[in-house]
């Protein structure tokens, strides 16, 4: 009885999806994945649920997002529980079975790469951390290439008739990305050994890639806003004199950083967290370029002084 | 002049009783906490909400009594059952005057894979009428629901029934839904003790639309209708039931904790609106929520047929001194100005009618609430609330200002919030 029911449903879904394939609707949780989708499926209609000015941990499961997910053929998110506070609610309200399972039209980037800082044990007293590791993957050039390949496979799975086209888009992206990665690697090597105080573990992969050391975090615990007692502790650390700059992401409140910067006589660097985080970052390539340029400028200025 | 008899408007409330089966069920579930740290696909999400308070005085129709107390302490389990079904179970432990009760607030299954935007939910669940009703109490910015909810829905309306909802494939959010419920908590009083209630008493229909205005603002507007087959008071009883005089109005059931509505009627109409704003649409630091709802509960009594014909001539006169509807509304604004602090202001007004001897007398309740909350994280809130009320026609509510201190803490799974 149940099998029959499923057969009926899947045949209905199949007939529906064929008519919807005129233009694929892609729902991206974060702008970096909207940008990646644009590289790999430029013909699709792509919507990003958040901007680079918004904290991807804290998003309202708002009506517009439910409506967009209702119509989505593919949902692309960072995963590793980054969106756990809002994605499940959207999935439940959008009543779109096509994008509920990673077997179908749901794609989690973190499923396809090794994340950093995975934890065996998580307790809320540790702050808002997750066992699956740091989900802010998009500043790792090698991981992004792996994710691009996996996303291409997902696109082909959903639209096998367009396989050749997606392969072509990926080949083009891969070539450009690898060429750019070489340049980025070169520029990043000059940042090696740079020491920073940063906000959250937002740039964990960038620092990993560039050999930058985050010696302290503006957040006392992940997800908690800076407190005055914690900032005082950071000031002591900053007074040791080895820190180049204080880094905050485009969506983070710079006030704590500015206070510390004033007291410790350090510059504050606001880095675009994602595509659209500043004027220069129009796509993934220019995002990397802009971030590396800003870091290099800060590093050079600090060395000169 | 028509002679409307006094009746004892006791509620047909279903008082929950501590239940041995429940206790066994709960103790069987508790070992699951051992796995609560990392809910996975094979492991249900387990969450506990702790709610404790101190209140300086009693308030009309609230569940919180004067002094120290515990609010609804909640234990919830939820998981996908398989690829087709999702299930959730929420039990609420309540404590009133030395007695503990276990209530099942939610026990439902929901379809997850119906095509074309349809969803069916069945079992016990929160009705989707109005804005606040489908939200869990612990997510509220105030210690009590607005008087509209306390008067007409028993705080928040959950019941046994079924829901069909449909989300349209439109660019703008558009939801349509209909529900049918047993409706036992929304039954009007059985003044004759012989009343035959419909077993499926409540039907609802609702629609919601919503969208964004630019990047910073979002909104939702809803209209709901609820038909309650058992919602009308009948005035059949001719005898006066003296020993029930002291509780002759449902509205005076101030310490009622049975989740039954104090005022019911045949037709309930609700309009709701919510608007949210955050700078750059970033909810991490500051955000504002404005909401307003209007309730109208019409046809709350019906005249017995023989009386109706006998006194037909006077009907016009009757209508002159009483309106056949209750109404209530509120507006609320909550602003989170830092991740650690938020403040809310709410004003609400209830205009209801209570039966006195042979006629209905109007009552009004006006409440202003100021709430200030400190959030150490998403999971812990400590709230101070000052509530000012003025009323006409409520007997046991002379206190004008009430101070409430409350904490709300959630353990376990990080549950996603609704808009």
XYZ file of C-alpha atoms in Angstrom:
724
model
C 0.000 0.000 0.000
C 2.723 2.378 1.019
C 4.852 1.464 -1.957
C 1.990 2.269 -4.282
C 1.565 5.623 -2.613
C 5.225 6.429 -3.120
C 5.094 5.384 -6.746
C 2.140 7.662 -7.338
C 3.848 10.576 -5.623
C 7.134 10.165 -7.388
C 5.419 9.942 -10.757
C 3.574 13.171 -9.997
C 6.821 14.793 -8.913
C 8.563 13.600 -12.019
C 5.945 15.019 -14.334
C 6.018 18.301 -12.460
C 9.759 18.595 -12.449
C 9.937 18.117 -16.200
C 7.814 21.150 -16.797
C 9.798 23.179 -14.262
C 13.116 22.482 -15.934
C 12.866 25.419 -18.284
C 15.038 27.362 -15.874
C 16.490 25.822 -12.777
C 15.739 27.721 -9.556
C 18.690 27.681 -7.204
C 18.341 28.813 -3.614
C 21.702 29.577 -1.994
C 21.928 30.005 1.765
C 24.967 32.275 1.507
C 26.202 34.659 -1.196
C 29.434 32.672 -1.763
C 27.358 29.691 -2.881
C 25.144 31.902 -5.015
C 28.363 33.109 -6.662
C 29.623 29.553 -7.120
C 26.272 28.504 -8.591
C 26.534 31.415 -11.009
C 29.884 30.102 -12.212
C 28.629 26.558 -12.634
C 25.043 27.155 -13.773
C 24.923 30.676 -15.219
C 21.613 29.906 -16.965
C 19.835 29.251 -13.681
C 17.766 31.684 -11.685
C 19.784 32.095 -8.483
C 18.653 33.594 -5.194
C 20.785 34.177 -2.127
C 19.021 34.026 1.234
C 21.639 36.216 2.900
C 24.079 38.964 2.008
C 27.672 39.442 3.105
C 26.389 42.030 5.568
C 24.294 39.440 7.415
C 25.333 36.873 9.966
C 24.580 33.503 8.348
C 24.035 31.939 11.771
C 21.127 34.243 12.512
C 18.610 34.431 9.754
C 14.867 34.779 10.088
C 12.856 31.972 8.501
C 10.943 34.781 6.852
C 8.028 34.498 4.403
C 10.075 35.527 1.352
C 12.557 32.707 1.984
C 9.758 30.162 2.378
C 8.300 31.293 -0.949
C 11.707 31.046 -2.650
C 12.367 27.599 -1.249
C 8.915 26.442 -2.309
C 9.975 27.085 -5.902
C 13.572 25.894 -5.624
C 14.946 22.949 -7.583
C 18.273 23.048 -5.785
C 19.267 24.416 -2.374
C 22.983 25.050 -1.839
C 24.227 25.700 1.689
C 27.465 25.564 3.663
C 26.170 22.849 5.976
C 28.036 21.595 9.060
C 25.072 22.949 11.047
C 25.758 26.600 10.101
C 22.122 27.010 9.074
C 20.618 24.815 11.780
C 18.809 27.773 13.330
C 16.720 28.507 10.261
C 17.074 26.019 7.395
C 15.013 23.230 9.031
C 12.172 25.688 9.599
C 12.287 26.807 5.963
C 12.275 23.206 4.776
C 9.317 22.400 6.947
C 7.314 25.446 5.876
C 8.207 25.366 2.193
C 6.690 21.886 1.682
C 9.092 21.168 -1.159
C 10.204 17.562 -0.952
C 12.670 18.032 -3.808
C 15.038 20.059 -1.677
C 14.787 18.268 1.644
C 17.295 15.513 1.130
C 20.902 15.540 -0.058
C 19.914 12.552 -2.212
C 17.838 14.999 -4.226
C 18.082 18.762 -4.581
C 19.827 19.656 -1.327
C 23.561 20.299 -1.349
C 25.766 20.877 1.692
C 29.268 22.054 0.810
C 30.714 20.743 4.067
C 29.653 17.200 3.161
C 32.254 17.123 0.413
C 35.378 18.392 2.149
C 37.240 17.931 5.394
C 36.312 20.736 7.791
C 38.708 22.201 10.336
C 38.188 22.134 14.092
C 35.886 19.149 14.286
C 35.014 18.348 17.850
C 34.296 15.033 19.477
C 32.352 16.652 22.240
C 30.271 19.807 22.258
C 28.675 21.489 25.216
C 26.747 24.757 25.210
C 29.135 26.171 27.798
C 31.662 26.189 24.951
C 29.517 28.666 23.038
C 27.764 28.116 19.748
C 30.069 25.448 18.343
C 29.269 22.382 16.351
C 30.814 18.934 16.203
C 31.017 19.018 12.432
C 33.700 21.691 12.403
C 34.011 25.196 11.059
C 31.484 25.787 8.250
C 32.978 29.021 6.816
C 34.699 27.064 4.056
C 34.718 29.509 1.216
C 38.191 30.993 1.805
C 39.899 27.688 1.132
C 40.741 27.630 -2.603
C 41.339 23.879 -2.717
C 38.177 23.063 -0.833
C 36.140 25.388 -3.046
C 37.381 23.537 -6.115
C 36.343 20.205 -4.606
C 32.957 21.716 -3.710
C 32.585 23.057 -7.268
C 33.167 19.555 -8.645
C 30.607 18.085 -6.234
C 28.077 20.802 -7.063
C 28.561 20.114 -10.756
C 27.827 16.442 -10.087
C 24.668 17.497 -8.268
C 23.582 19.715 -11.176
C 24.135 16.808 -13.564
C 22.181 14.498 -11.283
C 19.252 16.914 -11.378
C 19.508 17.707 -15.094
C 21.264 14.800 -16.786
C 20.199 16.125 -20.165
C 22.451 19.145 -19.634
C 25.453 17.151 -18.479
C 27.764 18.376 -21.233
C 26.942 21.991 -20.507
C 27.651 21.633 -16.779
C 30.918 19.790 -17.495
C 31.916 22.665 -19.720
C 31.101 25.296 -17.084
C 33.078 23.361 -14.510
C 36.087 22.954 -16.816
C 36.132 26.684 -17.413
C 35.760 27.500 -13.739
C 38.359 24.945 -12.714
C 40.915 26.320 -15.133
C 40.411 29.913 -14.060
C 40.275 28.971 -10.379
C 43.498 27.000 -10.468
C 45.309 29.792 -12.272
C 44.013 32.334 -9.752
C 44.837 30.010 -6.860
C 48.491 30.029 -7.879
C 48.544 33.810 -7.737
C 46.688 33.833 -4.420
C 49.115 31.300 -3.003
C 51.968 33.555 -3.990
C 50.410 36.630 -2.459
C 49.405 34.714 0.658
C 52.946 33.466 1.198
C 53.961 37.051 1.920
C 51.451 37.159 4.752
C 52.956 34.091 6.397
C 53.488 34.603 10.112
C 51.156 37.592 10.352
C 49.439 37.719 13.753
C 45.917 39.028 14.129
C 43.074 39.325 16.569
C 39.837 38.476 14.806
C 36.137 38.184 15.456
C 34.721 34.647 15.581
C 36.326 31.906 13.523
C 34.885 33.505 10.380
C 38.230 33.556 8.546
C 39.566 30.264 9.866
C 40.183 28.870 6.372
C 41.673 32.093 5.035
C 44.179 32.203 7.899
C 44.893 28.520 7.387
C 45.539 29.131 3.706
C 47.698 32.228 4.233
C 49.576 31.039 7.308
C 48.138 33.848 9.410
C 47.891 33.218 13.118
C 44.740 34.302 14.939
C 46.186 34.784 18.397
C 42.922 35.817 20.035
C 39.197 36.080 19.356
C 37.070 39.158 20.026
C 34.307 36.803 21.066
C 34.740 35.364 24.541
C 33.009 32.203 23.282
C 31.828 31.428 19.750
C 28.575 33.260 19.070
C 28.807 35.530 22.113
C 29.387 39.261 21.615
C 32.573 40.814 23.047
C 32.279 41.791 26.708
C 34.293 44.527 28.380
C 36.151 42.100 30.630
C 37.111 40.009 27.632
C 38.268 43.094 25.723
C 40.464 44.085 28.671
C 42.073 40.643 28.512
C 42.657 41.125 24.791
C 44.240 44.498 25.460
C 46.841 42.827 27.658
C 47.519 40.387 24.877
C 47.738 43.158 22.273
C 50.212 45.078 24.413
C 52.739 42.324 23.905
C 53.323 44.117 20.630
C 53.419 41.301 18.084
C 49.985 41.805 16.554
C 49.602 43.253 13.069
C 45.939 44.092 12.931
C 42.450 43.434 14.243
C 40.141 41.809 11.731
C 36.360 41.849 11.596
C 34.058 40.549 8.891
C 31.672 42.795 6.988
C 28.653 41.635 9.014
C 30.305 41.988 12.400
C 29.951 44.964 14.713
C 33.326 46.773 14.686
C 32.754 48.594 18.000
C 34.625 46.152 20.240
C 37.431 45.984 17.692
C 37.600 49.775 17.480
C 37.799 50.139 21.242
C 40.654 47.659 21.354
C 42.337 49.273 18.363
C 42.239 52.685 20.049
C 43.741 51.403 23.281
C 46.343 49.181 21.689
C 47.129 51.500 18.801
C 46.354 48.897 16.170
C 44.525 49.213 12.859
C 41.087 47.631 12.327
C 40.620 45.852 9.061
C 37.090 45.123 7.854
C 37.239 42.245 5.386
C 34.348 41.358 3.088
C 32.993 38.115 4.466
C 31.540 37.082 1.174
C 30.691 38.226 -2.325
C 29.133 41.682 -2.024
C 30.900 42.421 1.261
C 32.612 45.427 -0.302
C 32.535 47.223 -3.627
C 35.418 45.237 -5.049
C 34.052 41.742 -4.402
C 31.628 41.093 -7.226
C 32.360 37.384 -7.551
C 34.473 34.719 -5.864
C 37.614 35.726 -7.758
C 37.397 39.407 -6.899
C 36.480 38.498 -3.310
C 39.786 36.653 -2.880
C 41.640 39.455 -4.673
C 40.118 42.112 -2.460
C 40.752 40.230 0.790
C 44.375 39.544 -0.115
C 44.930 43.140 -1.199
C 43.526 44.470 2.078
C 45.606 42.060 4.143
C 48.768 42.838 2.203
C 48.195 46.573 2.667
C 47.719 46.139 6.407
C 50.753 43.898 6.696
C 52.987 46.260 4.734
C 51.793 49.266 6.712
C 52.496 47.478 9.985
C 55.960 46.414 8.894
C 56.772 49.951 7.778
C 55.776 51.456 11.108
C -38.273 42.714 29.477
C -36.873 39.318 28.823
C -35.943 37.250 31.757
C -32.584 35.705 31.184
C -31.819 33.313 33.961
C -28.575 33.210 35.765
C -26.481 30.277 34.903
C -23.267 28.905 36.136
C -20.972 29.564 33.304
C -18.464 27.030 34.283
C -16.219 26.082 31.516
C -16.396 22.771 29.919
C -12.692 22.739 30.508
C -10.801 19.584 30.262
C -8.746 19.670 33.367
C -5.567 17.701 32.862
C -4.927 15.138 35.534
C -1.614 13.590 36.414
C -1.601 10.411 34.553
C 0.305 7.302 35.414
C 0.754 6.454 31.767
C 2.288 9.839 31.125
C 4.698 9.394 33.978
C 5.839 6.052 32.655
C 6.221 7.492 29.193
C 8.295 10.375 30.489
C 10.616 8.210 32.494
C 11.136 6.041 29.458
C 12.133 9.112 27.443
C 14.544 10.615 29.915
C 17.492 8.343 29.118
C 17.542 9.981 25.696
C 19.228 12.972 27.306
C 22.409 10.998 27.296
C 22.501 11.541 23.537
C 21.312 15.122 23.530
C 24.669 16.658 22.697
C 24.714 15.807 19.053
C 21.323 15.187 17.545
C 21.822 13.423 14.271
C 19.556 11.938 11.668
C 19.241 8.739 13.638
C 18.808 10.581 16.894
C 15.803 12.731 17.745
C 16.307 16.355 18.699
C 15.641 16.664 22.406
C 15.053 20.007 24.023
C 14.017 21.202 27.430
C 12.709 24.652 28.277
C 13.007 25.855 31.846
C 10.762 28.722 32.876
C 10.676 30.109 36.379
C 9.293 33.358 37.724
C 8.391 35.600 40.573
C 5.246 37.704 40.186
C 4.222 40.407 42.634
C 0.493 39.873 42.193
C -2.147 37.946 40.280
C -3.197 39.008 36.844
C -6.500 38.486 35.110
C -6.721 35.177 33.223
C -3.024 34.357 33.395
C -1.580 31.025 34.321
C 1.078 32.537 36.549
C -0.009 32.890 40.147
C 1.347 35.380 42.656
C 4.731 34.628 44.186
C 7.431 32.222 43.055
C 6.475 29.619 40.533
C 7.363 27.616 37.504
C 5.871 28.377 34.124
C 5.457 25.733 31.476
C 8.500 23.482 31.718
C 8.725 21.828 28.368
C 10.282 18.629 27.102
C 10.195 18.180 23.361
C 11.325 15.428 21.040
C 11.245 15.691 17.302
C 12.643 13.868 14.327
C 11.970 12.827 10.808
C 10.218 9.493 11.079
C 11.129 8.461 7.562
C 11.281 10.201 4.211
C 7.550 10.883 4.323
C 6.798 11.820 7.907
C 8.045 14.122 10.620
C 6.922 13.775 14.198
C 7.059 15.919 17.283
C 6.120 15.360 20.857
C 6.032 18.183 23.402
C 5.038 17.657 26.963
C 4.572 20.475 29.403
C 4.976 20.078 33.126
C 2.850 22.517 35.053
C 2.663 23.188 38.718
C -0.391 24.729 40.356
C -1.008 25.013 44.048
C 1.211 22.138 44.987
C 0.059 19.863 42.220
C 2.072 18.748 39.272
C 0.503 18.055 35.951
C 1.820 16.664 32.734
C 0.149 17.991 29.650
C 0.742 16.829 26.140
C 0.876 20.043 24.176
C 2.000 18.597 20.887
C 1.962 15.044 19.587
C 1.656 15.183 15.867
C 2.883 13.769 12.644
C 3.325 15.847 9.559
C 3.763 14.859 5.950
C 7.012 16.019 4.406
C 6.764 14.746 0.871
C 3.323 15.561 -0.475
C 3.603 17.157 -3.891
C 2.572 20.655 -4.979
C 3.099 22.423 -1.674
C 0.528 20.496 0.344
C 1.154 19.506 3.942
C -1.034 17.506 6.283
C -0.525 17.598 10.010
C -2.530 15.383 12.336
C -2.631 14.717 16.042
C -2.348 17.348 18.712
C -0.762 20.598 17.617
C -0.952 24.370 17.823
C -3.508 25.908 15.516
C -2.065 28.195 12.853
C -4.667 30.945 13.329
C -3.433 34.434 14.166
C 0.232 35.359 14.415
C 1.298 34.273 17.890
C -0.704 31.095 18.258
C 1.636 28.747 16.429
C 4.665 30.122 18.241
C 5.883 28.452 21.375
C 5.366 30.407 24.571
C 9.046 30.414 25.457
C 9.856 32.474 22.355
C 7.550 35.304 23.465
C 8.985 38.669 24.432
C 6.514 39.062 27.308
C 5.720 36.843 30.263
C 2.074 36.379 29.274
C 0.176 36.263 26.041
C -1.930 39.337 25.163
C -5.395 39.428 26.747
C -6.917 38.513 23.372
C -5.218 35.112 23.517
C -5.912 34.586 27.202
C -9.581 35.451 26.809
C -10.437 33.751 23.543
C -7.937 30.934 23.089
C -6.946 29.934 26.597
C -3.470 31.446 26.181
C -2.549 29.451 23.136
C -4.795 27.074 21.312
C -3.629 23.513 20.798
C -6.001 20.684 20.191
C -6.550 17.281 18.640
C -7.338 17.498 14.986
C -6.062 17.712 11.474
C -4.696 20.443 9.252
C -4.308 20.742 5.535
C -2.131 23.573 4.327
C -1.053 24.698 0.923
C 1.724 27.026 -0.031
C 1.252 28.581 -3.436
C 4.134 28.555 -5.932
C 4.023 32.328 -6.135
C 6.905 34.746 -5.822
C 5.181 36.299 -2.845
C 4.637 34.038 0.145
C 1.043 32.834 0.173
C -0.210 30.188 2.560
C -3.719 28.759 2.757
C -4.859 26.375 5.424
C -7.830 24.735 7.070
C -8.125 22.792 10.303
C -10.689 20.731 12.167
C -10.397 20.161 15.905
C -12.248 18.459 18.732
C -12.572 21.888 20.336
C -13.128 20.725 23.912
C -11.196 23.631 25.394
C -13.260 26.120 23.448
C -16.675 24.879 24.538
C -19.109 27.311 26.018
C -20.440 26.518 29.452
C -22.942 23.753 29.878
C -25.392 25.639 32.022
C -28.064 22.979 31.744
C -25.646 20.076 32.323
C -27.461 18.341 29.484
C -25.902 20.005 26.544
C -24.858 17.851 23.664
C -21.681 19.170 22.193
C -20.459 18.422 18.724
C -17.475 16.109 18.968
C -15.723 18.006 16.204
C -16.383 21.484 17.427
C -13.874 23.785 15.819
C -13.118 24.499 12.188
C -10.617 27.081 11.067
C -9.526 28.617 7.802
C -6.617 30.973 7.420
C -4.402 32.637 4.897
C -1.093 34.418 5.250
C 0.872 36.491 2.818
C 4.264 38.019 3.284
C 7.460 39.259 1.756
C 10.420 41.572 2.055
C 10.712 45.310 1.577
C 14.257 45.811 0.372
C 16.985 44.036 2.299
C 16.147 45.320 5.761
C 12.426 44.710 6.252
C 10.095 41.736 6.176
C 6.385 41.509 6.798
C 3.511 39.080 7.080
C -0.227 39.621 7.086
C -2.782 37.020 8.038
C -6.531 36.580 8.170
C -8.133 33.767 10.103
C -11.627 32.531 10.718
C -12.669 30.049 13.361
C -16.076 28.489 13.552
C -16.909 26.996 16.913
C -19.967 24.755 16.909
C -19.976 24.663 20.690
C -18.987 28.262 21.286
C -22.350 29.841 22.007
C -23.851 30.147 25.427
C -27.429 28.987 25.477
C -29.815 30.458 27.951
C -32.113 27.496 28.376
C -31.686 27.004 32.086
C -34.454 28.618 34.035
C -33.354 27.734 37.516
C -30.850 29.709 39.453
C -27.957 27.692 40.569
C -27.062 29.537 43.728
C -23.979 27.685 44.761
C -22.357 28.551 41.520
C -22.876 32.247 41.931
C -19.322 32.888 42.974
C -18.048 31.659 39.674
C -20.906 32.728 37.527
C -18.725 34.079 34.841
C -16.080 32.329 32.908
C -14.229 35.587 32.807
C -13.771 35.404 36.527
C -11.974 32.147 36.345
C -8.792 34.024 36.894
C -6.646 31.211 38.102
C -7.927 28.783 35.565
C -5.073 26.741 34.242
C -6.934 24.301 32.082
C -6.063 26.104 28.844
C -9.753 26.656 28.254
C -10.915 29.888 26.722
C -12.719 32.260 29.049
C -14.921 33.655 26.290
C -16.170 31.759 23.312
C -18.489 32.474 20.448
C -19.666 30.905 17.261
C -17.497 32.932 14.902
C -14.024 34.248 15.571
C -12.291 36.545 13.113
C -8.613 37.414 13.463
C -6.437 39.807 11.511
C -2.726 39.882 12.220
C 0.265 41.795 10.982
C 3.946 41.555 11.777
C 6.839 43.639 10.560
C 10.504 42.996 11.272
C 13.460 45.182 10.614
C 17.186 44.865 11.117
C 19.982 47.155 9.912
C 21.248 45.622 6.638
C 18.907 42.735 7.406
C 21.520 41.488 9.897
C 19.767 40.083 12.954
C 22.926 39.527 14.962
C 22.988 42.884 16.744
C 19.847 44.979 16.449
C 16.393 44.156 15.268
C 12.869 45.390 15.658
C 9.622 43.429 15.646
C 6.284 45.189 15.432
C 3.139 43.134 15.610
C -0.569 43.716 15.979
C -3.600 41.484 16.048
C -7.327 42.053 16.186
C -9.848 39.487 17.409
C -13.591 39.586 17.119
C -15.649 36.820 18.672
C -19.200 37.069 17.423
C -22.454 35.349 18.380
C -21.472 34.394 21.880
C -24.964 33.569 23.028
C -28.101 32.256 21.533
C -31.600 32.647 22.878
C -33.607 29.579 23.572
C -36.219 29.130 20.888
C -39.327 29.313 22.993
C -38.115 32.398 24.786
C -37.159 33.921 21.522
C -40.682 33.631 20.171
C -42.307 34.682 23.445
C -40.337 37.822 23.677
C -39.886 38.579 20.074
C -41.292 42.041 20.472
C -38.637 42.985 22.903
C -35.802 41.722 20.867
C -34.945 45.112 19.546
C -34.800 46.472 23.054
C -32.520 43.627 24.053
C -30.137 44.373 21.263
C -29.879 47.927 22.457
C -28.057 47.191 25.612
C -25.783 44.454 24.517
C -23.560 43.810 21.543
C -23.329 40.256 20.449
C -19.565 40.191 20.120
C -16.403 40.363 22.168
C -13.331 41.980 20.763
C -9.702 42.457 21.647
C -6.570 43.802 20.078
C -2.983 44.515 20.882
C 0.035 46.221 19.404
C 3.503 45.258 20.395
C 7.000 46.477 19.644
C 10.173 44.688 20.656
C 13.616 46.075 19.980
C 16.834 44.214 20.537
C 19.421 46.942 20.833
C 22.426 44.769 21.556
C 22.865 40.987 21.401
C 22.482 41.018 25.176
C 19.555 43.352 25.731
C 16.084 43.818 24.366
C 13.055 45.797 25.410
C 9.410 45.477 24.517
C 6.298 47.540 24.922
C 2.798 46.194 24.414
C -0.646 47.647 24.773
C -3.767 45.566 24.573
C -7.466 46.032 25.122
C -10.199 43.499 25.676
C -13.873 44.363 25.459
C -16.001 41.432 26.505
C -19.396 40.750 28.012
C -20.220 38.850 31.117
C -23.614 37.565 32.120
C -25.158 39.068 35.220
C -28.596 37.850 36.218
C -30.791 38.649 33.265
C -28.441 40.569 31.084
C -24.919 40.869 29.821
C -22.661 43.554 31.176
C -19.706 44.917 29.295
C -16.212 44.442 30.661
C -13.008 46.043 29.568
C -9.435 45.205 30.360
C -6.603 47.469 29.295
C -3.050 46.326 29.764
C 0.270 48.008 29.143
C 3.386 45.931 29.505
C 7.001 46.982 29.529
C 9.489 44.174 29.304
C 13.269 44.327 29.531
C 15.251 41.208 28.843
C 18.873 40.220 29.164
C 20.116 37.449 26.900
C 23.417 35.863 27.779
C 23.144 33.757 24.624
C 20.387 32.520 22.333
C 19.564 29.972 24.948
C 19.148 32.016 28.091
C 16.916 34.981 28.883
C 16.219 36.803 32.117
C 13.261 39.146 31.920
C 11.824 41.943 34.001
C 8.281 42.980 33.199
C 6.121 45.733 34.521
C 2.476 45.426 33.680
C -0.123 48.045 34.277
C -3.766 47.142 33.985
C -7.015 48.903 34.375
C -10.266 47.107 34.126
C -13.970 47.468 34.383
C -16.175 44.576 35.331
C -13.560 42.064 36.449
C -14.028 41.246 40.100
C -10.758 39.980 41.480
C -8.363 42.294 39.758
C -7.825 45.421 41.744
C -4.071 45.465 41.522
C -2.984 47.950 38.936
C 0.725 47.282 38.662
C 2.297 43.875 38.577
C 5.990 43.144 38.443
C 7.213 39.860 37.017
C 10.729 38.478 36.990
C 11.235 35.499 34.742
C 13.916 33.307 33.288
C 13.579 31.174 30.189
C 16.380 28.742 29.400
C 16.590 26.132 26.707
C 18.733 23.027 26.873
C 19.469 20.561 24.172
C 18.612 20.872 20.524
C 18.844 24.263 18.867
C 15.298 24.614 17.642
C 14.721 26.811 14.640
C 12.416 29.748 15.241
C 9.490 30.795 13.131
C 9.189 34.246 11.631
